[in-house]
Amino acid sequence: MAGIRTPEKVPVIPFFADSTATFVHELDADAFSTAGGSNDHVRVTVTTNAGALDREQQLGLVKELSELVASAAGDPFLAERTWVALTEAVPGGWGIGGHAYTDEEIVQHVRQLLGKS
């Protein structure tokens, strides 16, 4: 999971490690199709707090995830058929450990965890 957090440039601490996850949902071959009839695509959805990624980080994350999917599948061409949707939680809509964090609260909480508050 460390590679998935790389573009965000967040510290490697349990707060982030424990809130970063991968969920794999395999579909039957006939359960999905593009308008062109292809069913050999992968969809990845990434949710972050609002404003967590700048444009460079967005590009890096999409590239990295597409390459990870292709590598895991053993299909170097799968990166071209991997769709990555980047979504942002609304301010106050990023819940971790029973608390709905705003961006400012996440920053403050992490600063406290790192002894920098």
N, CA, C and O atoms as a GROMACS GRO file, in nm:
protein
  468
    1MET      N    1   0.081  -0.119   0.000
    1MET     CA    2   0.000   0.000   0.000
    1MET      C    3   0.085   0.126   0.000
    1MET      O    4   0.037   0.233  -0.036
    2ALA      N    5   0.210   0.115   0.039
    2ALA     CA    6   0.294   0.235   0.046
    2ALA      C    7   0.303   0.304  -0.089
    2ALA      O    8   0.302   0.427  -0.096
    3GLY      N    9   0.312   0.226  -0.197
    3GLY     CA   10   0.322   0.286  -0.330
    3GLY      C   11   0.199   0.366  -0.367
    3GLY      O   12   0.210   0.466  -0.439
    4ILE      N   13   0.084   0.325  -0.318
    4ILE     CA   14  -0.039   0.396  -0.349
    4ILE      C   15  -0.038   0.535  -0.285
    4ILE      O   16  -0.096   0.628  -0.340
    5ARG      N   17   0.024   0.549  -0.170
    5ARG     CA   18   0.028   0.678  -0.101
    5ARG      C   19   0.139   0.768  -0.152
    5ARG      O   20   0.142   0.885  -0.113
    6THR      N   21   0.228   0.720  -0.234
    6THR     CA   22   0.344   0.799  -0.278
    6THR      C   23   0.306   0.933  -0.340
    6THR      O   24   0.363   1.034  -0.299
    7PRO      N   25   0.213   0.940  -0.437
    7PRO     CA   26   0.184   1.070  -0.499
    7PRO      C   27   0.128   1.173  -0.401
    7PRO      O   28   0.146   1.293  -0.422
    8GLU      N   29   0.060   1.129  -0.296
    8GLU     CA   30   0.006   1.225  -0.200
    8GLU      C   31   0.115   1.288  -0.114
    8GLU      O   32   0.095   1.394  -0.055
    9LYS      N   33   0.230   1.222  -0.106
    9LYS     CA   34   0.343   1.270  -0.027
    9LYS      C   35   0.306   1.289   0.120
    9LYS      O   36   0.342   1.389   0.182
   10VAL      N   37   0.233   1.193   0.174
   10VAL     CA   38   0.196   1.198   0.316
   10VAL      C   39   0.296   1.117   0.396
   10VAL      O   40   0.358   1.025   0.344
   11PRO      N   41   0.311   1.150   0.525
   11PRO     CA   42   0.404   1.074   0.607
   11PRO      C   43   0.356   0.929   0.626
   11PRO      O   44   0.235   0.903   0.628
   12VAL      N   45   0.450   0.839   0.639
   12VAL     CA   46   0.416   0.698   0.661
   12VAL      C   47   0.391   0.680   0.810
   12VAL      O   48   0.483   0.651   0.887
   13ILE      N   49   0.266   0.697   0.848
   13ILE     CA   50   0.224   0.682   0.987
   13ILE      C   51   0.094   0.602   0.989
   13ILE      O   52   0.023   0.598   0.888
   14PRO      N   53   0.062   0.537   1.101
   14PRO     CA   54  -0.058   0.454   1.106
   14PRO      C   55  -0.187   0.528   1.067
   14PRO      O   56  -0.276   0.467   1.007
   15PHE      N   57  -0.199   0.656   1.100
   15PHE     CA   58  -0.320   0.731   1.066
   15PHE      C   59  -0.350   0.721   0.916
   15PHE      O   60  -0.465   0.701   0.879
   16PHE      N   61  -0.249   0.734   0.832
   16PHE     CA   62  -0.270   0.723   0.687
   16PHE      C   63  -0.268   0.577   0.641
   16PHE      O   64  -0.349   0.538   0.557
   17ALA      N   65  -0.178   0.496   0.696
   17ALA     CA   66  -0.171   0.356   0.655
   17ALA      C   67  -0.302   0.283   0.685
   17ALA      O   68  -0.346   0.198   0.607
   18ASP      N   69  -0.363   0.317   0.798
   18ASP     CA   70  -0.487   0.249   0.837
   18ASP      C   71  -0.610   0.303   0.766
   18ASP      O   72  -0.718   0.246   0.778
   19SER      N   73  -0.595   0.412   0.691
   19SER     CA   74  -0.709   0.466   0.616
   19SER      C   75  -0.687   0.459   0.465
   19SER      O   76  -0.758   0.523   0.388
   20THR      N   77  -0.589   0.380   0.424
   20THR     CA   78  -0.563   0.356   0.282
   20THR      C   79  -0.591   0.208   0.257
   20THR      O   80  -0.535   0.121   0.324
   21ALA      N   81  -0.678   0.180   0.161
   21ALA     CA   82  -0.718   0.041   0.139
   21ALA      C   83  -0.743   0.015  -0.009
   21ALA      O   84  -0.765   0.107  -0.088
   22THR      N   85  -0.739  -0.111  -0.042
   22THR     CA   86  -0.774  -0.156  -0.176
   22THR      C   87  -0.887  -0.258  -0.164
   22THR      O   88  -0.879  -0.352  -0.085
   23PHE      N   89  -0.991  -0.238  -0.242
   23PHE     CA   90  -1.102  -0.332  -0.247
   23PHE      C   91  -1.110  -0.384  -0.390
   23PHE      O   92  -1.116  -0.305  -0.484
   24VAL      N   93  -1.110  -0.514  -0.407
   24VAL     CA   94  -1.117  -0.574  -0.540
   24VAL      C   95  -1.253  -0.641  -0.554
   24VAL      O   96  -1.290  -0.727  -0.474
   25HIS      N   97  -1.326  -0.601  -0.657
   25HIS     CA   98  -1.457  -0.659  -0.686
   25HIS      C   99  -1.449  -0.720  -0.826
   25HIS      O  100  -1.452  -0.648  -0.926
   26GLU      N  101  -1.440  -0.851  -0.832
   26GLU     CA  102  -1.435  -0.916  -0.962
   26GLU      C  103  -1.577  -0.936  -1.014
   26GLU      O  104  -1.667  -0.975  -0.941
   27LEU      N  105  -1.594  -0.908  -1.142
   27LEU     CA  106  -1.724  -0.923  -1.207
   27LEU      C  107  -1.719  -1.039  -1.306
   27LEU      O  108  -1.614  -1.069  -1.363
   28ASP      N  109  -1.833  -1.103  -1.325
   28ASP     CA  110  -1.842  -1.203  -1.431
   28ASP      C  111  -1.817  -1.133  -1.564
   28ASP      O  112  -1.846  -1.014  -1.578
   29ALA      N  113  -1.763  -1.205  -1.660
   29ALA     CA  114  -1.728  -1.147  -1.790
   29ALA      C  115  -1.847  -1.079  -1.858
   29ALA      O  116  -1.828  -0.982  -1.932
   30ASP      N  117  -1.967  -1.128  -1.834
   30ASP     CA  118  -2.084  -1.069  -1.899
   30ASP      C  119  -2.152  -0.961  -1.814
   30ASP      O  120  -2.259  -0.912  -1.850
   31ALA      N  121  -2.093  -0.925  -1.702
   31ALA     CA  122  -2.153  -0.826  -1.611
   31ALA      C  123  -2.116  -0.683  -1.647
   31ALA      O  124  -2.170  -0.589  -1.588
   32PHE      N  125  -2.026  -0.664  -1.741
   32PHE     CA  126  -1.977  -0.531  -1.775
   32PHE      C  127  -1.947  -0.525  -1.924
   32PHE      O  128  -1.898  -0.622  -1.982
   33SER      N  129  -1.976  -0.412  -1.984
   33SER     CA  130  -1.940  -0.392  -2.125
   33SER      C  131  -1.933  -0.243  -2.154
   33SER      O  132  -2.015  -0.166  -2.104
   34THR      N  133  -1.834  -0.204  -2.234
   34THR     CA  134  -1.831  -0.066  -2.283
   34THR      C  135  -1.935  -0.053  -2.394
   34THR      O  136  -1.993  -0.153  -2.438
   35ALA      N  137  -1.959   0.068  -2.439
   35ALA     CA  138  -2.053   0.089  -2.549
   35ALA      C  139  -2.005   0.017  -2.675
   35ALA      O  140  -2.086  -0.018  -2.762
   36GLY      N  141  -1.873  -0.006  -2.685
   36GLY     CA  142  -1.818  -0.076  -2.800
   36GLY      C  143  -1.818  -0.226  -2.786
   36GLY      O  144  -1.775  -0.297  -2.878
   37GLY      N  145  -1.867  -0.278  -2.673
   37GLY     CA  146  -1.877  -0.422  -2.654
   37GLY      C  147  -1.760  -0.487  -2.582
   37GLY      O  148  -1.761  -0.608  -2.562
   38SER      N  149  -1.660  -0.409  -2.544
   38SER     CA  150  -1.543  -0.464  -2.475
   38SER      C  151  -1.573  -0.484  -2.326
   38SER      O  152  -1.640  -0.402  -2.265
   39ASN      N  153  -1.523  -0.593  -2.270
   39ASN     CA  154  -1.541  -0.616  -2.127
   39ASN      C  155  -1.408  -0.645  -2.056
   39ASN      O  156  -1.405  -0.713  -1.954
   40ASP      N  157  -1.300  -0.593  -2.112
   40ASP     CA  158  -1.168  -0.620  -2.055
   40ASP      C  159  -1.104  -0.495  -1.994
   40ASP      O  160  -0.985  -0.470  -2.011
   41HIS      N  161  -1.184  -0.418  -1.923
   41HIS     CA  162  -1.137  -0.296  -1.859
   41HIS      C  163  -1.136  -0.313  -1.707
   41HIS      O  164  -1.199  -0.404  -1.653
   42VAL      N  165  -1.065  -0.223  -1.641
   42VAL     CA  166  -1.061  -0.219  -1.495
   42VAL      C  167  -1.096  -0.077  -1.453
   42VAL      O  168  -1.051   0.020  -1.515
   43ARG      N  169  -1.177  -0.065  -1.350
   43ARG     CA  170  -1.211   0.067  -1.296
   43ARG      C  171  -1.153   0.078  -1.155
   43ARG      O  172  -1.171  -0.010  -1.072
   44VAL      N  173  -1.083   0.187  -1.131
   44VAL     CA  174  -1.025   0.216  -1.000
   44VAL      C  175  -1.086   0.348  -0.952
   44VAL      O  176  -1.086   0.447  -1.026
   45THR      N  177  -1.136   0.350  -0.831
   45THR     CA  178  -1.190   0.472  -0.773
   45THR      C  179  -1.103   0.512  -0.654
   45THR      O  180  -1.078   0.431  -0.565
   46VAL      N  181  -1.058   0.635  -0.654
   46VAL     CA  182  -0.974   0.688  -0.546
   46VAL      C  183  -1.051   0.803  -0.482
   46VAL      O  184  -1.095   0.895  -0.550
   47THR      N  185  -1.066   0.797  -0.350
   47THR     CA  186  -1.131   0.906  -0.278
   47THR      C  187  -1.030   0.967  -0.182
   47THR      O  188  -0.967   0.896  -0.103
   48THR      N  189  -1.016   1.099  -0.189
   48THR     CA  190  -0.927   1.171  -0.098
   48THR      C  191  -1.006   1.284  -0.033
   48THR      O  192  -1.118   1.314  -0.073
   49ASN      N  193  -0.945   1.345   0.066
   49ASN     CA  194  -1.004   1.468   0.119
   49ASN      C  195  -0.989   1.577   0.014
   49ASN      O  196  -0.902   1.570  -0.073
   50ALA      N  197  -1.074   1.677   0.021
   50ALA     CA  198  -1.077   1.784  -0.080
   50ALA      C  199  -0.942   1.854  -0.090
   50ALA      O  200  -0.883   1.893   0.011
   51GLY      N  201  -0.892   1.868  -0.213
   51GLY     CA  202  -0.768   1.940  -0.237
   51GLY      C  203  -0.641   1.865  -0.202
   51GLY      O  204  -0.533   1.924  -0.199
   52ALA      N  205  -0.652   1.735  -0.174
   52ALA     CA  206  -0.534   1.658  -0.132
   52ALA      C  207  -0.430   1.644  -0.243
   52ALA      O  208  -0.311   1.634  -0.215
   53LEU      N  209  -0.475   1.644  -0.368
   53LEU     CA  210  -0.384   1.620  -0.480
   53LEU      C  211  -0.380   1.742  -0.572
   53LEU      O  212  -0.483   1.792  -0.615
   54ASP      N  213  -0.258   1.788  -0.602
   54ASP     CA  214  -0.246   1.891  -0.706
   54ASP      C  215  -0.242   1.819  -0.841
   54ASP      O  216  -0.248   1.696  -0.846
   55ARG      N  217  -0.234   1.894  -0.950
   55ARG     CA  218  -0.241   1.833  -1.084
   55ARG      C  219  -0.128   1.732  -1.107
   55ARG      O  220  -0.152   1.625  -1.163
   56GLU      N  221  -0.008   1.765  -1.064
   56GLU     CA  222   0.105   1.672  -1.080
   56GLU      C  223   0.079   1.542  -1.005
   56GLU      O  224   0.109   1.434  -1.056
   57GLN      N  225   0.025   1.552  -0.885
   57GLN     CA  226  -0.005   1.434  -0.806
   57GLN      C  227  -0.118   1.352  -0.869
   57GLN      O  228  -0.114   1.229  -0.867
   58GLN      N  229  -0.218   1.419  -0.925
   58GLN     CA  230  -0.326   1.348  -0.994
   58GLN      C  231  -0.270   1.265  -1.109
   58GLN      O  232  -0.301   1.146  -1.123
   59LEU      N  233  -0.188   1.329  -1.191
   59LEU     CA  234  -0.129   1.259  -1.306
   59LEU      C  235  -0.042   1.142  -1.260
   59LEU      O  236  -0.049   1.033  -1.318
   60GLY      N  237   0.038   1.163  -1.157
   60GLY     CA  238   0.125   1.058  -1.106
   60GLY      C  239   0.047   0.941  -1.049
   60GLY      O  240   0.082   0.825  -1.072
   61LEU      N  241  -0.059   0.971  -0.975
   61LEU     CA  242  -0.139   0.865  -0.914
   61LEU      C  243  -0.211   0.782  -1.020
   61LEU      O  244  -0.213   0.659  -1.011
   62VAL      N  245  -0.269   0.847  -1.119
   62VAL     CA  246  -0.338   0.773  -1.225
   62VAL      C  247  -0.240   0.683  -1.299
   62VAL      O  248  -0.271   0.567  -1.327
   63LYS      N  249  -0.124   0.734  -1.331
   63LYS     CA  250  -0.022   0.655  -1.401
   63LYS      C  251   0.023   0.537  -1.315
   63LYS      O  252   0.030   0.424  -1.362
   64GLU      N  253   0.053   0.565  -1.188
   64GLU     CA  254   0.102   0.460  -1.098
   64GLU      C  255  -0.003   0.351  -1.077
   64GLU      O  256   0.030   0.233  -1.081
   65LEU      N  257  -0.127   0.389  -1.054
   65LEU     CA  258  -0.231   0.289  -1.032
   65LEU      C  259  -0.256   0.206  -1.158
   65LEU      O  260  -0.276   0.085  -1.149
   66SER      N  261  -0.255   0.269  -1.273
   66SER     CA  262  -0.273   0.196  -1.399
   66SER      C  263  -0.162   0.094  -1.418
   66SER      O  264  -0.188  -0.019  -1.461
   67GLU      N  265  -0.039   0.133  -1.387
   67GLU     CA  266   0.074   0.041  -1.399
   67GLU      C  267   0.066  -0.071  -1.296
   67GLU      O  268   0.100  -0.185  -1.327
   68LEU      N  269   0.023  -0.040  -1.173
   68LEU     CA  270   0.008  -0.142  -1.070
   68LEU      C  271  -0.096  -0.247  -1.110
   68LEU      O  272  -0.074  -0.367  -1.093
   69VAL      N  273  -0.208  -0.201  -1.164
   69VAL     CA  274  -0.313  -0.293  -1.208
   69VAL      C  275  -0.260  -0.384  -1.319
   69VAL      O  276  -0.280  -0.505  -1.316
   70ALA      N  277  -0.193  -0.325  -1.417
   70ALA     CA  278  -0.139  -0.404  -1.529
   70ALA      C  279  -0.037  -0.505  -1.480
   70ALA      O  280  -0.036  -0.620  -1.524
   71SER      N  281   0.049  -0.463  -1.388
   71SER     CA  282   0.151  -0.553  -1.334
   71SER      C  283   0.087  -0.667  -1.256
   71SER      O  284   0.125  -0.783  -1.272
   72ALA      N  285  -0.011  -0.635  -1.172
   72ALA     CA  286  -0.077  -0.738  -1.092
   72ALA      C  287  -0.150  -0.839  -1.179
   72ALA      O  288  -0.158  -0.957  -1.145
   73ALA      N  289  -0.203  -0.793  -1.292
   73ALA     CA  290  -0.276  -0.882  -1.383
   73ALA      C  291  -0.184  -0.956  -1.479
   73ALA      O  292  -0.227  -1.049  -1.548
   74GLY      N  293  -0.056  -0.915  -1.484
   74GLY     CA  294   0.036  -0.978  -1.578
   74GLY      C  295   0.004  -0.941  -1.723
   74GLY      O  296   0.037  -1.016  -1.815
   75ASP      N  297  -0.059  -0.825  -1.742
   75ASP     CA  298  -0.099  -0.781  -1.876
   75ASP      C  299  -0.048  -0.639  -1.896
   75ASP      O  300  -0.113  -0.544  -1.852
   76PRO      N  301   0.067  -0.621  -1.963
   76PRO     CA  302   0.124  -0.487  -1.978
   76PRO      C  303   0.034  -0.390  -2.054
   76PRO      O  304   0.052  -0.268  -2.043
   77PHE      N  305  -0.062  -0.440  -2.129
   77PHE     CA  306  -0.153  -0.353  -2.205
   77PHE      C  307  -0.277  -0.313  -2.126
   77PHE      O  308  -0.356  -0.231  -2.171
   78LEU      N  309  -0.294  -0.372  -2.007
   78LEU     CA  310  -0.412  -0.340  -1.926
   78LEU      C  311  -0.410  -0.196  -1.875
   78LEU      O  312  -0.515  -0.139  -1.849
   79ALA      N  313  -0.292  -0.138  -1.862
   79ALA     CA  314  -0.285   0.002  -1.819
   79ALA      C  315  -0.365   0.092  -1.912
   79ALA      O  316  -0.426   0.190  -1.869
   80GLU      N  317  -0.366   0.059  -2.042
   80GLU     CA  318  -0.442   0.138  -2.140
   80GLU      C  319  -0.592   0.120  -2.125
   80GLU      O  320  -0.670   0.202  -2.174
   81ARG      N  321  -0.633   0.014  -2.056
   81ARG     CA  322  -0.776  -0.014  -2.037
   81ARG      C  323  -0.817   0.002  -1.892
   81ARG      O  324  -0.920  -0.051  -1.849
   82THR      N  325  -0.736   0.075  -1.816
   82THR     CA  326  -0.767   0.100  -1.676
   82THR      C  327  -0.820   0.242  -1.661
   82THR      O  328  -0.754   0.338  -1.701
   83TRP      N  329  -0.937   0.253  -1.604
   83TRP     CA  330  -0.999   0.383  -1.580
   83TRP      C  331  -0.980   0.418  -1.433
   83TRP      O  332  -1.014   0.337  -1.346
   84VAL      N  333  -0.928   0.534  -1.405
   84VAL     CA  334  -0.908   0.578  -1.267
   84VAL      C  335  -0.994   0.703  -1.245
   84VAL      O  336  -0.975   0.804  -1.312
   85ALA      N  337  -1.086   0.695  -1.152
   85ALA     CA  338  -1.172   0.809  -1.118
   85ALA      C  339  -1.123   0.868  -0.986
   85ALA      O  340  -1.127   0.802  -0.882
   86LEU      N  341  -1.078   0.992  -0.991
   86LEU     CA  342  -1.033   1.062  -0.871
   86LEU      C  343  -1.151   1.142  -0.816
   86LEU      O  344  -1.206   1.228  -0.886
   87THR      N  345  -1.188   1.114  -0.694
   87THR     CA  346  -1.298   1.187  -0.631
   87THR      C  347  -1.250   1.248  -0.501
   87THR      O  348  -1.160   1.196  -0.435
   88GLU      N  349  -1.311   1.360  -0.464
   88GLU     CA  350  -1.275   1.428  -0.340
   88GLU      C  351  -1.396   1.432  -0.248
   88GLU      O  352  -1.506   1.466  -0.290
   89ALA      N  353  -1.373   1.397  -0.123
   89ALA     CA  354  -1.479   1.411  -0.023
   89ALA      C  355  -1.502   1.559   0.003
   89ALA      O  356  -1.408   1.639   0.000
   90VAL      N  357  -1.625   1.595   0.029
   90VAL     CA  358  -1.655   1.734   0.060
   90VAL      C  359  -1.589   1.770   0.194
   90VAL      O  360  -1.565   1.681   0.275
   91PRO      N  361  -1.561   1.898   0.217
   91PRO     CA  362  -1.503   1.936   0.347
   91PRO      C  363  -1.590   1.883   0.462
   91PRO      O  364  -1.711   1.905   0.465
   92GLY      N  365  -1.526   1.814   0.554
   92GLY     CA  366  -1.598   1.752   0.664
   92GLY      C  367  -1.653   1.615   0.629
   92GLY      O  368  -1.716   1.551   0.712
   93GLY      N  369  -1.630   1.570   0.507
   93GLY     CA  370  -1.685   1.443   0.462
   93GLY      C  371  -1.583   1.331   0.455
   93GLY      O  372  -1.607   1.230   0.388
   94TRP      N  373  -1.470   1.346   0.522
   94TRP     CA  374  -1.368   1.242   0.523
   94TRP      C  375  -1.366   1.183   0.664
   94TRP      O  376  -1.298   1.234   0.753
   95GLY      N  377  -1.441   1.074   0.684
   95GLY     CA  378  -1.454   1.016   0.817
   95GLY      C  379  -1.351   0.909   0.844
   95GLY      O  380  -1.338   0.813   0.768
   96ILE      N  381  -1.278   0.926   0.953
   96ILE     CA  382  -1.179   0.828   0.997
   96ILE      C  383  -1.195   0.811   1.147
   96ILE      O  384  -1.194   0.909   1.222
   97GLY      N  385  -1.210   0.689   1.191
   97GLY     CA  386  -1.216   0.662   1.334
   97GLY      C  387  -1.332   0.730   1.405
   97GLY      O  388  -1.320   0.768   1.522
   98GLY      N  389  -1.444   0.747   1.335
   98GLY     CA  390  -1.562   0.806   1.397
   98GLY      C  391  -1.566   0.958   1.395
   98GLY      O  392  -1.655   1.017   1.455
   99HIS      N  393  -1.470   1.022   1.327
   99HIS     CA  394  -1.469   1.169   1.320
   99HIS      C  395  -1.471   1.212   1.174
   99HIS      O  396  -1.394   1.161   1.093
  100ALA      N  397  -1.559   1.307   1.141
  100ALA     CA  398  -1.566   1.362   1.005
  100ALA      C  399  -1.470   1.480   0.996
  100ALA      O  400  -1.498   1.589   1.046
  101TYR      N  401  -1.355   1.456   0.934
  101TYR     CA  402  -1.248   1.555   0.928
  101TYR      C  403  -1.267   1.657   0.816
  101TYR      O  404  -1.311   1.623   0.706
  102THR      N  405  -1.235   1.782   0.846
  102THR     CA  406  -1.213   1.882   0.742
  102THR      C  407  -1.066   1.872   0.704
  102THR      O  408  -0.988   1.807   0.775
  103ASP      N  409  -1.026   1.936   0.595
  103ASP     CA  410  -0.885   1.935   0.556
  103ASP      C  411  -0.798   1.991   0.668
  103ASP      O  412  -0.693   1.936   0.700
  104GLU      N  413  -0.842   2.102   0.726
  104GLU     CA  414  -0.764   2.166   0.832
  104GLU      C  415  -0.749   2.075   0.953
  104GLU      O  416  -0.643   2.071   1.015
  105GLU      N  417  -0.855   2.002   0.986
  105GLU     CA  418  -0.848   1.909   1.100
  105GLU      C  419  -0.752   1.794   1.072
  105GLU      O  420  -0.681   1.749   1.162
  106ILE      N  421  -0.750   1.745   0.949
  106ILE     CA  422  -0.654   1.639   0.914
  106ILE      C  423  -0.512   1.689   0.933
  106ILE      O  424  -0.429   1.622   0.995
  107VAL      N  425  -0.484   1.807   0.880
  107VAL     CA  426  -0.349   1.864   0.893
  107VAL      C  427  -0.313   1.881   1.039
  107VAL      O  428  -0.203   1.844   1.081
  108GLN      N  429  -0.403   1.937   1.118
  108GLN     CA  430  -0.375   1.959   1.261
  108GLN      C  431  -0.356   1.827   1.334
  108GLN      O  432  -0.265   1.815   1.417
  109HIS      N  433  -0.439   1.728   1.304
  109HIS     CA  434  -0.428   1.599   1.370
  109HIS      C  435  -0.293   1.533   1.339
  109HIS      O  436  -0.227   1.480   1.428
  110VAL      N  437  -0.253   1.538   1.213
  110VAL     CA  438  -0.125   1.477   1.174
  110VAL      C  439  -0.010   1.553   1.238
  110VAL      O  440   0.087   1.492   1.282
  111ARG      N  441  -0.018   1.684   1.243
  111ARG     CA  442   0.087   1.763   1.309
  111ARG      C  443   0.099   1.720   1.456
  111ARG      O  444   0.210   1.708   1.508
  112GLN      N  445  -0.014   1.698   1.522
  112GLN     CA  446  -0.011   1.651   1.661
  112GLN      C  447   0.054   1.514   1.671
  112GLN      O  448   0.136   1.489   1.759
  113LEU      N  449   0.016   1.424   1.580
  113LEU     CA  450   0.074   1.289   1.580
  113LEU      C  451   0.226   1.293   1.560
  113LEU      O  452   0.299   1.211   1.615
  114LEU      N  453   0.271   1.389   1.480
  114LEU     CA  454   0.415   1.401   1.452
  114LEU      C  455   0.487   1.490   1.554
  114LEU      O  456   0.607   1.513   1.542
  115GLY      N  457   0.412   1.540   1.653
  115GLY     CA  458   0.473   1.627   1.754
  115GLY      C  459   0.510   1.764   1.702
  115GLY      O  460   0.605   1.825   1.751
  116LYS      N  461   0.437   1.813   1.602
  116LYS     CA  462   0.470   1.942   1.541
  116LYS      C  463   0.361   2.046   1.563
  116LYS      O  464   0.358   2.148   1.494
  117SER      N  465   0.272   2.023   1.658
  117SER     CA  466   0.163   2.120   1.677
  117SER      C  467   0.201   2.231   1.772
  117SER      O  468   0.121   2.320   1.798
   0.00000   0.00000   0.00000
